Amino acid sequence: LAKTTQPISMDSYEGQEVNITCSHNNIATNDYITWYQQFPSQGPRFIIQGYKTKVTNEVASLFIPADRKSSTLSLPRVSLSDTAVYYCLVGLYGGSQGNLIFGKGTKLSVKP
Amino acid sequence: NAGVTQTPKFQVLKTGQSMTLQCAQDMNHNSMYWYRQDPGMGLRLIYYSASEGTTDKGEVPNGYNVSRLNKREFSLRLESAAPSQTSVYFCASSSGDRVAYEQYFGPGTRLTVT
């Protein structure tokens, strides 16, 4: 199972761009990289997913280098409401094989 | 469209008591999952069901049993609750398609075992 390493916590200020990097050195050929966001007392919520290069949606961008051993979640112009825990996951397809590992995530604190 | 629903929201048990956590999804998803989350920790997979009629152990299955009742419902049973099972339990579902995926999570059940 591909495990991930990401910073325990990060601080930022409103309006700044935040980049959270995740290391996944033993990623397998068929693994996708997915990021989830979790607010206190709620279940995680899907943010973005990618396989290689760059993916962008209305919420974030995901940068994946050619060797795929790491990935970076980019949140543009964060606001106080972006304060949450962000999880990087690596796994096959829908995780229907039960091979997703959430880890402890990165706690992002956005200050005014 | 309610997504993933879980009952109950809160529960207090005494050591040795049993209970079943219920989960249902209305998105016609094939795969369903049960996770637990302890304070300051990430989510750990207890059991999952890749499709109706199948269940498999995850990372921390000891002390739990599951039933995939039909495509919509996936229940988690604690036969003899222990204080170590005090946690927040999340149910999730996904389409299970081979291409991309996204897990949808329920609101969680907060369980305290005394």
mmCIF file with all atom_site columns, N, CA and C in Angstrom, chain B residues 47-92:
data_model
loop_
_atom_site.group_PDB
_atom_site.id
_atom_site.type_symbol
_atom_site.label_atom_id
_atom_site.label_alt_id
_atom_site.label_comp_id
_atom_site.label_asym_id
_atom_site.label_entity_id
_atom_site.label_seq_id
_atom_site.pdbx_PDB_ins_code
_atom_site.Cartn_x
_atom_site.Cartn_y
_atom_site.Cartn_z
_atom_site.occupancy
_atom_site.B_iso_or_equiv
_atom_site.pdbx_formal_charge
_atom_site.auth_seq_id
_atom_site.auth_comp_id
_atom_site.auth_asym_id
_atom_site.auth_atom_id
_atom_site.pdbx_PDB_model_num
ATOM 1   N N  . TYR B 1 47 ? -13.814 -1.761 7.691  1.00 0.00 ? 47 TYR B N  1
ATOM 2   C CA . TYR B 1 47 ? -14.292 -2.737 6.715  1.00 0.00 ? 47 TYR B CA 1
ATOM 3   C C  . TYR B 1 47 ? -14.750 -1.979 5.476  1.00 0.00 ? 47 TYR B C  1
ATOM 4   N N  . TYR B 1 48 ? -14.794 -2.687 4.383  1.00 0.00 ? 48 TYR B N  1
ATOM 5   C CA . TYR B 1 48 ? -15.364 -2.101 3.191  1.00 0.00 ? 48 TYR B CA 1
ATOM 6   C C  . TYR B 1 48 ? -16.117 -3.178 2.406  1.00 0.00 ? 48 TYR B C  1
ATOM 7   N N  . SER B 1 49 ? -16.953 -2.696 1.494  1.00 0.00 ? 49 SER B N  1
ATOM 8   C CA . SER B 1 49 ? -17.721 -3.582 0.641  1.00 0.00 ? 49 SER B CA 1
ATOM 9   C C  . SER B 1 49 ? -17.586 -3.061 -0.783 1.00 0.00 ? 49 SER B C  1
ATOM 10  N N  . ALA B 1 50 ? -16.849 -3.792 -1.590 1.00 0.00 ? 50 ALA B N  1
ATOM 11  C CA . ALA B 1 50 ? -16.594 -3.335 -2.954 1.00 0.00 ? 50 ALA B CA 1
ATOM 12  C C  . ALA B 1 50 ? -17.862 -3.387 -3.804 1.00 0.00 ? 50 ALA B C  1
ATOM 13  N N  . SER B 1 51 ? -18.745 -4.308 -3.482 1.00 0.00 ? 51 SER B N  1
ATOM 14  C CA . SER B 1 51 ? -20.001 -4.409 -4.214 1.00 0.00 ? 51 SER B CA 1
ATOM 15  C C  . SER B 1 51 ? -20.994 -5.160 -3.338 1.00 0.00 ? 51 SER B C  1
ATOM 16  N N  . GLU B 1 52 ? -22.235 -5.112 -3.723 1.00 0.00 ? 52 GLU B N  1
ATOM 17  C CA . GLU B 1 52 ? -23.284 -5.790 -2.957 1.00 0.00 ? 52 GLU B CA 1
ATOM 18  C C  . GLU B 1 52 ? -22.950 -7.268 -2.833 1.00 0.00 ? 52 GLU B C  1
ATOM 19  N N  . GLY B 1 53 ? -23.008 -7.764 -1.621 1.00 0.00 ? 53 GLY B N  1
ATOM 20  C CA . GLY B 1 53 ? -22.751 -9.181 -1.392 1.00 0.00 ? 53 GLY B CA 1
ATOM 21  C C  . GLY B 1 53 ? -21.326 -9.502 -1.000 1.00 0.00 ? 53 GLY B C  1
ATOM 22  N N  . THR B 1 54 ? -20.451 -8.509 -1.002 1.00 0.00 ? 54 THR B N  1
ATOM 23  C CA . THR B 1 54 ? -19.060 -8.750 -0.618 1.00 0.00 ? 54 THR B CA 1
ATOM 24  C C  . THR B 1 54 ? -18.632 -7.775 0.471  1.00 0.00 ? 54 THR B C  1
ATOM 25  N N  . THR B 1 55 ? -17.810 -8.286 1.393  1.00 0.00 ? 55 THR B N  1
ATOM 26  C CA . THR B 1 55 ? -17.211 -7.433 2.408  1.00 0.00 ? 55 THR B CA 1
ATOM 27  C C  . THR B 1 55 ? -15.783 -7.893 2.643  1.00 0.00 ? 55 THR B C  1
ATOM 28  N N  . ASP B 1 56 ? -14.933 -6.958 3.011  1.00 0.00 ? 56 ASP B N  1
ATOM 29  C CA . ASP B 1 56 ? -13.533 -7.273 3.271  1.00 0.00 ? 56 ASP B CA 1
ATOM 30  C C  . ASP B 1 56 ? -13.013 -6.439 4.425  1.00 0.00 ? 56 ASP B C  1
ATOM 31  N N  . LYS B 1 57 ? -11.991 -6.982 5.103  1.00 0.00 ? 57 LYS B N  1
ATOM 32  C CA . LYS B 1 57 ? -11.396 -6.286 6.223  1.00 0.00 ? 57 LYS B CA 1
ATOM 33  C C  . LYS B 1 57 ? -10.504 -5.151 5.740  1.00 0.00 ? 57 LYS B C  1
ATOM 34  N N  . GLY B 1 58 ? -10.516 -4.097 6.549  1.00 0.00 ? 58 GLY B N  1
ATOM 35  C CA . GLY B 1 58 ? -9.614  -2.992 6.305  1.00 0.00 ? 58 GLY B CA 1
ATOM 36  C C  . GLY B 1 58 ? -8.431  -3.058 7.250  1.00 0.00 ? 58 GLY B C  1
ATOM 37  N N  . GLU B 1 59 ? -8.011  -1.897 7.710  1.00 0.00 ? 59 GLU B N  1
ATOM 38  C CA . GLU B 1 59 ? -6.812  -1.800 8.545  1.00 0.00 ? 59 GLU B CA 1
ATOM 39  C C  . GLU B 1 59 ? -7.064  -2.236 9.987  1.00 0.00 ? 59 GLU B C  1
ATOM 40  N N  . VAL B 1 60 ? -8.257  -1.939 10.529 1.00 0.00 ? 60 VAL B N  1
ATOM 41  C CA . VAL B 1 60 ? -8.531  -2.192 11.950 1.00 0.00 ? 60 VAL B CA 1
ATOM 42  C C  . VAL B 1 60 ? -9.872  -2.910 12.141 1.00 0.00 ? 60 VAL B C  1
ATOM 43  N N  . PRO B 1 61 ? -10.018 -4.162 11.706 1.00 0.00 ? 61 PRO B N  1
ATOM 44  C CA . PRO B 1 61 ? -11.315 -4.838 11.747 1.00 0.00 ? 61 PRO B CA 1
ATOM 45  C C  . PRO B 1 61 ? -11.658 -5.520 13.078 1.00 0.00 ? 61 PRO B C  1
ATOM 46  N N  . ASN B 1 62 ? -10.682 -5.706 13.960 1.00 0.00 ? 62 ASN B N  1
ATOM 47  C CA . ASN B 1 62 ? -10.933 -6.481 15.175 1.00 0.00 ? 62 ASN B CA 1
ATOM 48  C C  . ASN B 1 62 ? -11.975 -5.818 16.066 1.00 0.00 ? 62 ASN B C  1
ATOM 49  N N  . GLY B 1 63 ? -12.942 -6.618 16.504 1.00 0.00 ? 63 GLY B N  1
ATOM 50  C CA . GLY B 1 63 ? -13.999 -6.114 17.374 1.00 0.00 ? 63 GLY B CA 1
ATOM 51  C C  . GLY B 1 63 ? -15.233 -5.646 16.629 1.00 0.00 ? 63 GLY B C  1
ATOM 52  N N  . TYR B 1 64 ? -15.224 -5.751 15.310 1.00 0.00 ? 64 TYR B N  1
ATOM 53  C CA . TYR B 1 64 ? -16.334 -5.269 14.489 1.00 0.00 ? 64 TYR B CA 1
ATOM 54  C C  . TYR B 1 64 ? -16.791 -6.350 13.511 1.00 0.00 ? 64 TYR B C  1
ATOM 55  N N  . ASN B 1 65 ? -18.058 -6.252 13.145 1.00 0.00 ? 65 ASN B N  1
ATOM 56  C CA . ASN B 1 65 ? -18.595 -7.043 12.054 1.00 0.00 ? 65 ASN B CA 1
ATOM 57  C C  . ASN B 1 65 ? -19.438 -6.125 11.170 1.00 0.00 ? 65 ASN B C  1
ATOM 58  N N  . VAL B 1 66 ? -19.582 -6.497 9.924  1.00 0.00 ? 66 VAL B N  1
ATOM 59  C CA . VAL B 1 66 ? -20.368 -5.678 9.004  1.00 0.00 ? 66 VAL B CA 1
ATOM 60  C C  . VAL B 1 66 ? -21.350 -6.546 8.228  1.00 0.00 ? 66 VAL B C  1
ATOM 61  N N  . SER B 1 67 ? -22.362 -5.870 7.707  1.00 0.00 ? 67 SER B N  1
ATOM 62  C CA . SER B 1 67 ? -23.340 -6.525 6.832  1.00 0.00 ? 67 SER B CA 1
ATOM 63  C C  . SER B 1 67 ? -23.677 -5.566 5.696  1.00 0.00 ? 67 SER B C  1
ATOM 64  N N  . ARG B 1 68 ? -23.532 -6.065 4.479  1.00 0.00 ? 68 ARG B N  1
ATOM 65  C CA . ARG B 1 68 ? -23.993 -5.271 3.327  1.00 0.00 ? 68 ARG B CA 1
ATOM 66  C C  . ARG B 1 68 ? -25.390 -5.784 3.033  1.00 0.00 ? 68 ARG B C  1
ATOM 67  N N  . LEU B 1 69 ? -26.377 -5.151 3.573  1.00 0.00 ? 69 LEU B N  1
ATOM 68  C CA . LEU B 1 69 ? -27.755 -5.626 3.544  1.00 0.00 ? 69 LEU B CA 1
ATOM 69  C C  . LEU B 1 69 ? -28.327 -5.621 2.137  1.00 0.00 ? 69 LEU B C  1
ATOM 70  N N  . ASN B 1 70 ? -27.993 -4.614 1.383  1.00 0.00 ? 70 ASN B N  1
ATOM 71  C CA . ASN B 1 70 ? -28.398 -4.470 -0.012 1.00 0.00 ? 70 ASN B CA 1
ATOM 72  C C  . ASN B 1 70 ? -27.476 -3.413 -0.604 1.00 0.00 ? 70 ASN B C  1
ATOM 73  N N  . LYS B 1 71 ? -27.774 -2.953 -1.801 1.00 0.00 ? 71 LYS B N  1
ATOM 74  C CA . LYS B 1 71 ? -26.861 -1.994 -2.408 1.00 0.00 ? 71 LYS B CA 1
ATOM 75  C C  . LYS B 1 71 ? -26.812 -0.686 -1.630 1.00 0.00 ? 71 LYS B C  1
ATOM 76  N N  . ARG B 1 72 ? -27.906 -0.322 -0.991 1.00 0.00 ? 72 ARG B N  1
ATOM 77  C CA . ARG B 1 72 ? -28.002 0.961  -0.302 1.00 0.00 ? 72 ARG B CA 1
ATOM 78  C C  . ARG B 1 72 ? -27.410 0.957  1.106  1.00 0.00 ? 72 ARG B C  1
ATOM 79  N N  . GLU B 1 73 ? -27.468 -0.178 1.791  1.00 0.00 ? 73 GLU B N  1
ATOM 80  C CA . GLU B 1 73 ? -27.203 -0.165 3.218  1.00 0.00 ? 73 GLU B CA 1
ATOM 81  C C  . GLU B 1 73 ? -26.003 -1.013 3.622  1.00 0.00 ? 73 GLU B C  1
ATOM 82  N N  . PHE B 1 74 ? -25.235 -0.462 4.567  1.00 0.00 ? 74 PHE B N  1
ATOM 83  C CA . PHE B 1 74 ? -24.019 -1.139 5.051  1.00 0.00 ? 74 PHE B CA 1
ATOM 84  C C  . PHE B 1 74 ? -23.941 -0.853 6.543  1.00 0.00 ? 74 PHE B C  1
ATOM 85  N N  . SER B 1 75 ? -24.095 -1.885 7.363  1.00 0.00 ? 75 SER B N  1
ATOM 86  C CA . SER B 1 75 ? -24.129 -1.668 8.803  1.00 0.00 ? 75 SER B CA 1
ATOM 87  C C  . SER B 1 75 ? -22.855 -2.172 9.471  1.00 0.00 ? 75 SER B C  1
ATOM 88  N N  . LEU B 1 76 ? -22.544 -1.565 10.590 1.00 0.00 ? 76 LEU B N  1
ATOM 89  C CA . LEU B 1 76 ? -21.359 -1.920 11.380 1.00 0.00 ? 76 LEU B CA 1
ATOM 90  C C  . LEU B 1 76 ? -21.815 -2.317 12.771 1.00 0.00 ? 76 LEU B C  1
ATOM 91  N N  . ARG B 1 77 ? -21.410 -3.492 13.219 1.00 0.00 ? 77 ARG B N  1
ATOM 92  C CA . ARG B 1 77 ? -21.850 -3.994 14.521 1.00 0.00 ? 77 ARG B CA 1
ATOM 93  C C  . ARG B 1 77 ? -20.688 -4.159 15.470 1.00 0.00 ? 77 ARG B C  1
ATOM 94  N N  . LEU B 1 78 ? -20.906 -3.684 16.693 1.00 0.00 ? 78 LEU B N  1
ATOM 95  C CA . LEU B 1 78 ? -19.977 -3.914 17.783 1.00 0.00 ? 78 LEU B CA 1
ATOM 96  C C  . LEU B 1 78 ? -20.632 -4.950 18.684 1.00 0.00 ? 78 LEU B C  1
ATOM 97  N N  . GLU B 1 79 ? -20.078 -6.126 18.752 1.00 0.00 ? 79 GLU B N  1
ATOM 98  C CA . GLU B 1 79 ? -20.690 -7.210 19.517 1.00 0.00 ? 79 GLU B CA 1
ATOM 99  C C  . GLU B 1 79 ? -20.509 -7.025 21.016 1.00 0.00 ? 79 GLU B C  1
ATOM 100 N N  . SER B 1 80 ? -19.354 -6.568 21.437 1.00 0.00 ? 80 SER B N  1
ATOM 101 C CA . SER B 1 80 ? -19.062 -6.364 22.847 1.00 0.00 ? 80 SER B CA 1
ATOM 102 C C  . SER B 1 80 ? -18.168 -5.138 22.958 1.00 0.00 ? 80 SER B C  1
ATOM 103 N N  . ALA B 1 81 ? -18.804 -3.995 23.150 1.00 0.00 ? 81 ALA B N  1
ATOM 104 C CA . ALA B 1 81 ? -18.072 -2.734 23.084 1.00 0.00 ? 81 ALA B CA 1
ATOM 105 C C  . ALA B 1 81 ? -16.991 -2.632 24.157 1.00 0.00 ? 81 ALA B C  1
ATOM 106 N N  . ALA B 1 82 ? -15.886 -2.002 23.791 1.00 0.00 ? 82 ALA B N  1
ATOM 107 C CA . ALA B 1 82 ? -14.765 -1.766 24.699 1.00 0.00 ? 82 ALA B CA 1
ATOM 108 C C  . ALA B 1 82 ? -14.415 -0.276 24.666 1.00 0.00 ? 82 ALA B C  1
ATOM 109 N N  . PRO B 1 83 ? -13.855 0.249  25.751 1.00 0.00 ? 83 PRO B N  1
ATOM 110 C CA . PRO B 1 83 ? -13.484 1.676  25.775 1.00 0.00 ? 83 PRO B CA 1
ATOM 111 C C  . PRO B 1 83 ? -12.578 2.076  24.601 1.00 0.00 ? 83 PRO B C  1
ATOM 112 N N  . SER B 1 84 ? -11.769 1.151  24.108 1.00 0.00 ? 84 SER B N  1
ATOM 113 C CA . SER B 1 84 ? -10.884 1.449  22.987 1.00 0.00 ? 84 SER B CA 1
ATOM 114 C C  . SER B 1 84 ? -11.649 1.713  21.695 1.00 0.00 ? 84 SER B C  1
ATOM 115 N N  . GLN B 1 85 ? -12.936 1.400  21.695 1.00 0.00 ? 85 GLN B N  1
ATOM 116 C CA . GLN B 1 85 ? -13.760 1.655  20.521 1.00 0.00 ? 85 GLN B CA 1
ATOM 117 C C  . GLN B 1 85 ? -14.464 3.005  20.574 1.00 0.00 ? 85 GLN B C  1
ATOM 118 N N  . THR B 1 86 ? -14.181 3.769  21.599 1.00 0.00 ? 86 THR B N  1
ATOM 119 C CA . THR B 1 86 ? -14.648 5.148  21.649 1.00 0.00 ? 86 THR B CA 1
ATOM 120 C C  . THR B 1 86 ? -14.018 5.906  20.498 1.00 0.00 ? 86 THR B C  1
ATOM 121 N N  . SER B 1 87 ? -14.851 6.470  19.638 1.00 0.00 ? 87 SER B N  1
ATOM 122 C CA . SER B 1 87 ? -14.331 7.089  18.427 1.00 0.00 ? 87 SER B CA 1
ATOM 123 C C  . SER B 1 87 ? -15.475 7.751  17.663 1.00 0.00 ? 87 SER B C  1
ATOM 124 N N  . VAL B 1 88 ? -15.134 8.392  16.569 1.00 0.00 ? 88 VAL B N  1
ATOM 125 C CA . VAL B 1 88 ? -16.143 8.875  15.626 1.00 0.00 ? 88 VAL B CA 1
ATOM 126 C C  . VAL B 1 88 ? -16.101 7.934  14.431 1.00 0.00 ? 88 VAL B C  1
ATOM 127 N N  . TYR B 1 89 ? -17.256 7.429  14.062 1.00 0.00 ? 89 TYR B N  1
ATOM 128 C CA . TYR B 1 89 ? -17.353 6.469  12.972 1.00 0.00 ? 89 TYR B CA 1
ATOM 129 C C  . TYR B 1 89 ? -17.980 7.129  11.753 1.00 0.00 ? 89 TYR B C  1
ATOM 130 N N  . PHE B 1 90 ? -17.288 6.993  10.624 1.00 0.00 ? 90 PHE B N  1
ATOM 131 C CA . PHE B 1 90 ? -17.773 7.549  9.380  1.00 0.00 ? 90 PHE B CA 1
ATOM 132 C C  . PHE B 1 90 ? -18.054 6.428  8.389  1.00 0.00 ? 90 PHE B C  1
ATOM 133 N N  . CYS B 1 91 ? -19.167 6.560  7.730  1.00 0.00 ? 91 CYS B N  1
ATOM 134 C CA . CYS B 1 91 ? -19.511 5.688  6.624  1.00 0.00 ? 91 CYS B CA 1
ATOM 135 C C  . CYS B 1 91 ? -19.284 6.478  5.337  1.00 0.00 ? 91 CYS B C  1
ATOM 136 N N  . ALA B 1 92 ? -18.869 5.802  4.286  1.00 0.00 ? 92 ALA B N  1
ATOM 137 C CA . ALA B 1 92 ? -18.654 6.469  3.007  1.00 0.00 ? 92 ALA B CA 1
ATOM 138 C C  . ALA B 1 92 ? -19.065 5.537  1.881  1.00 0.00 ? 92 ALA B C  1
#
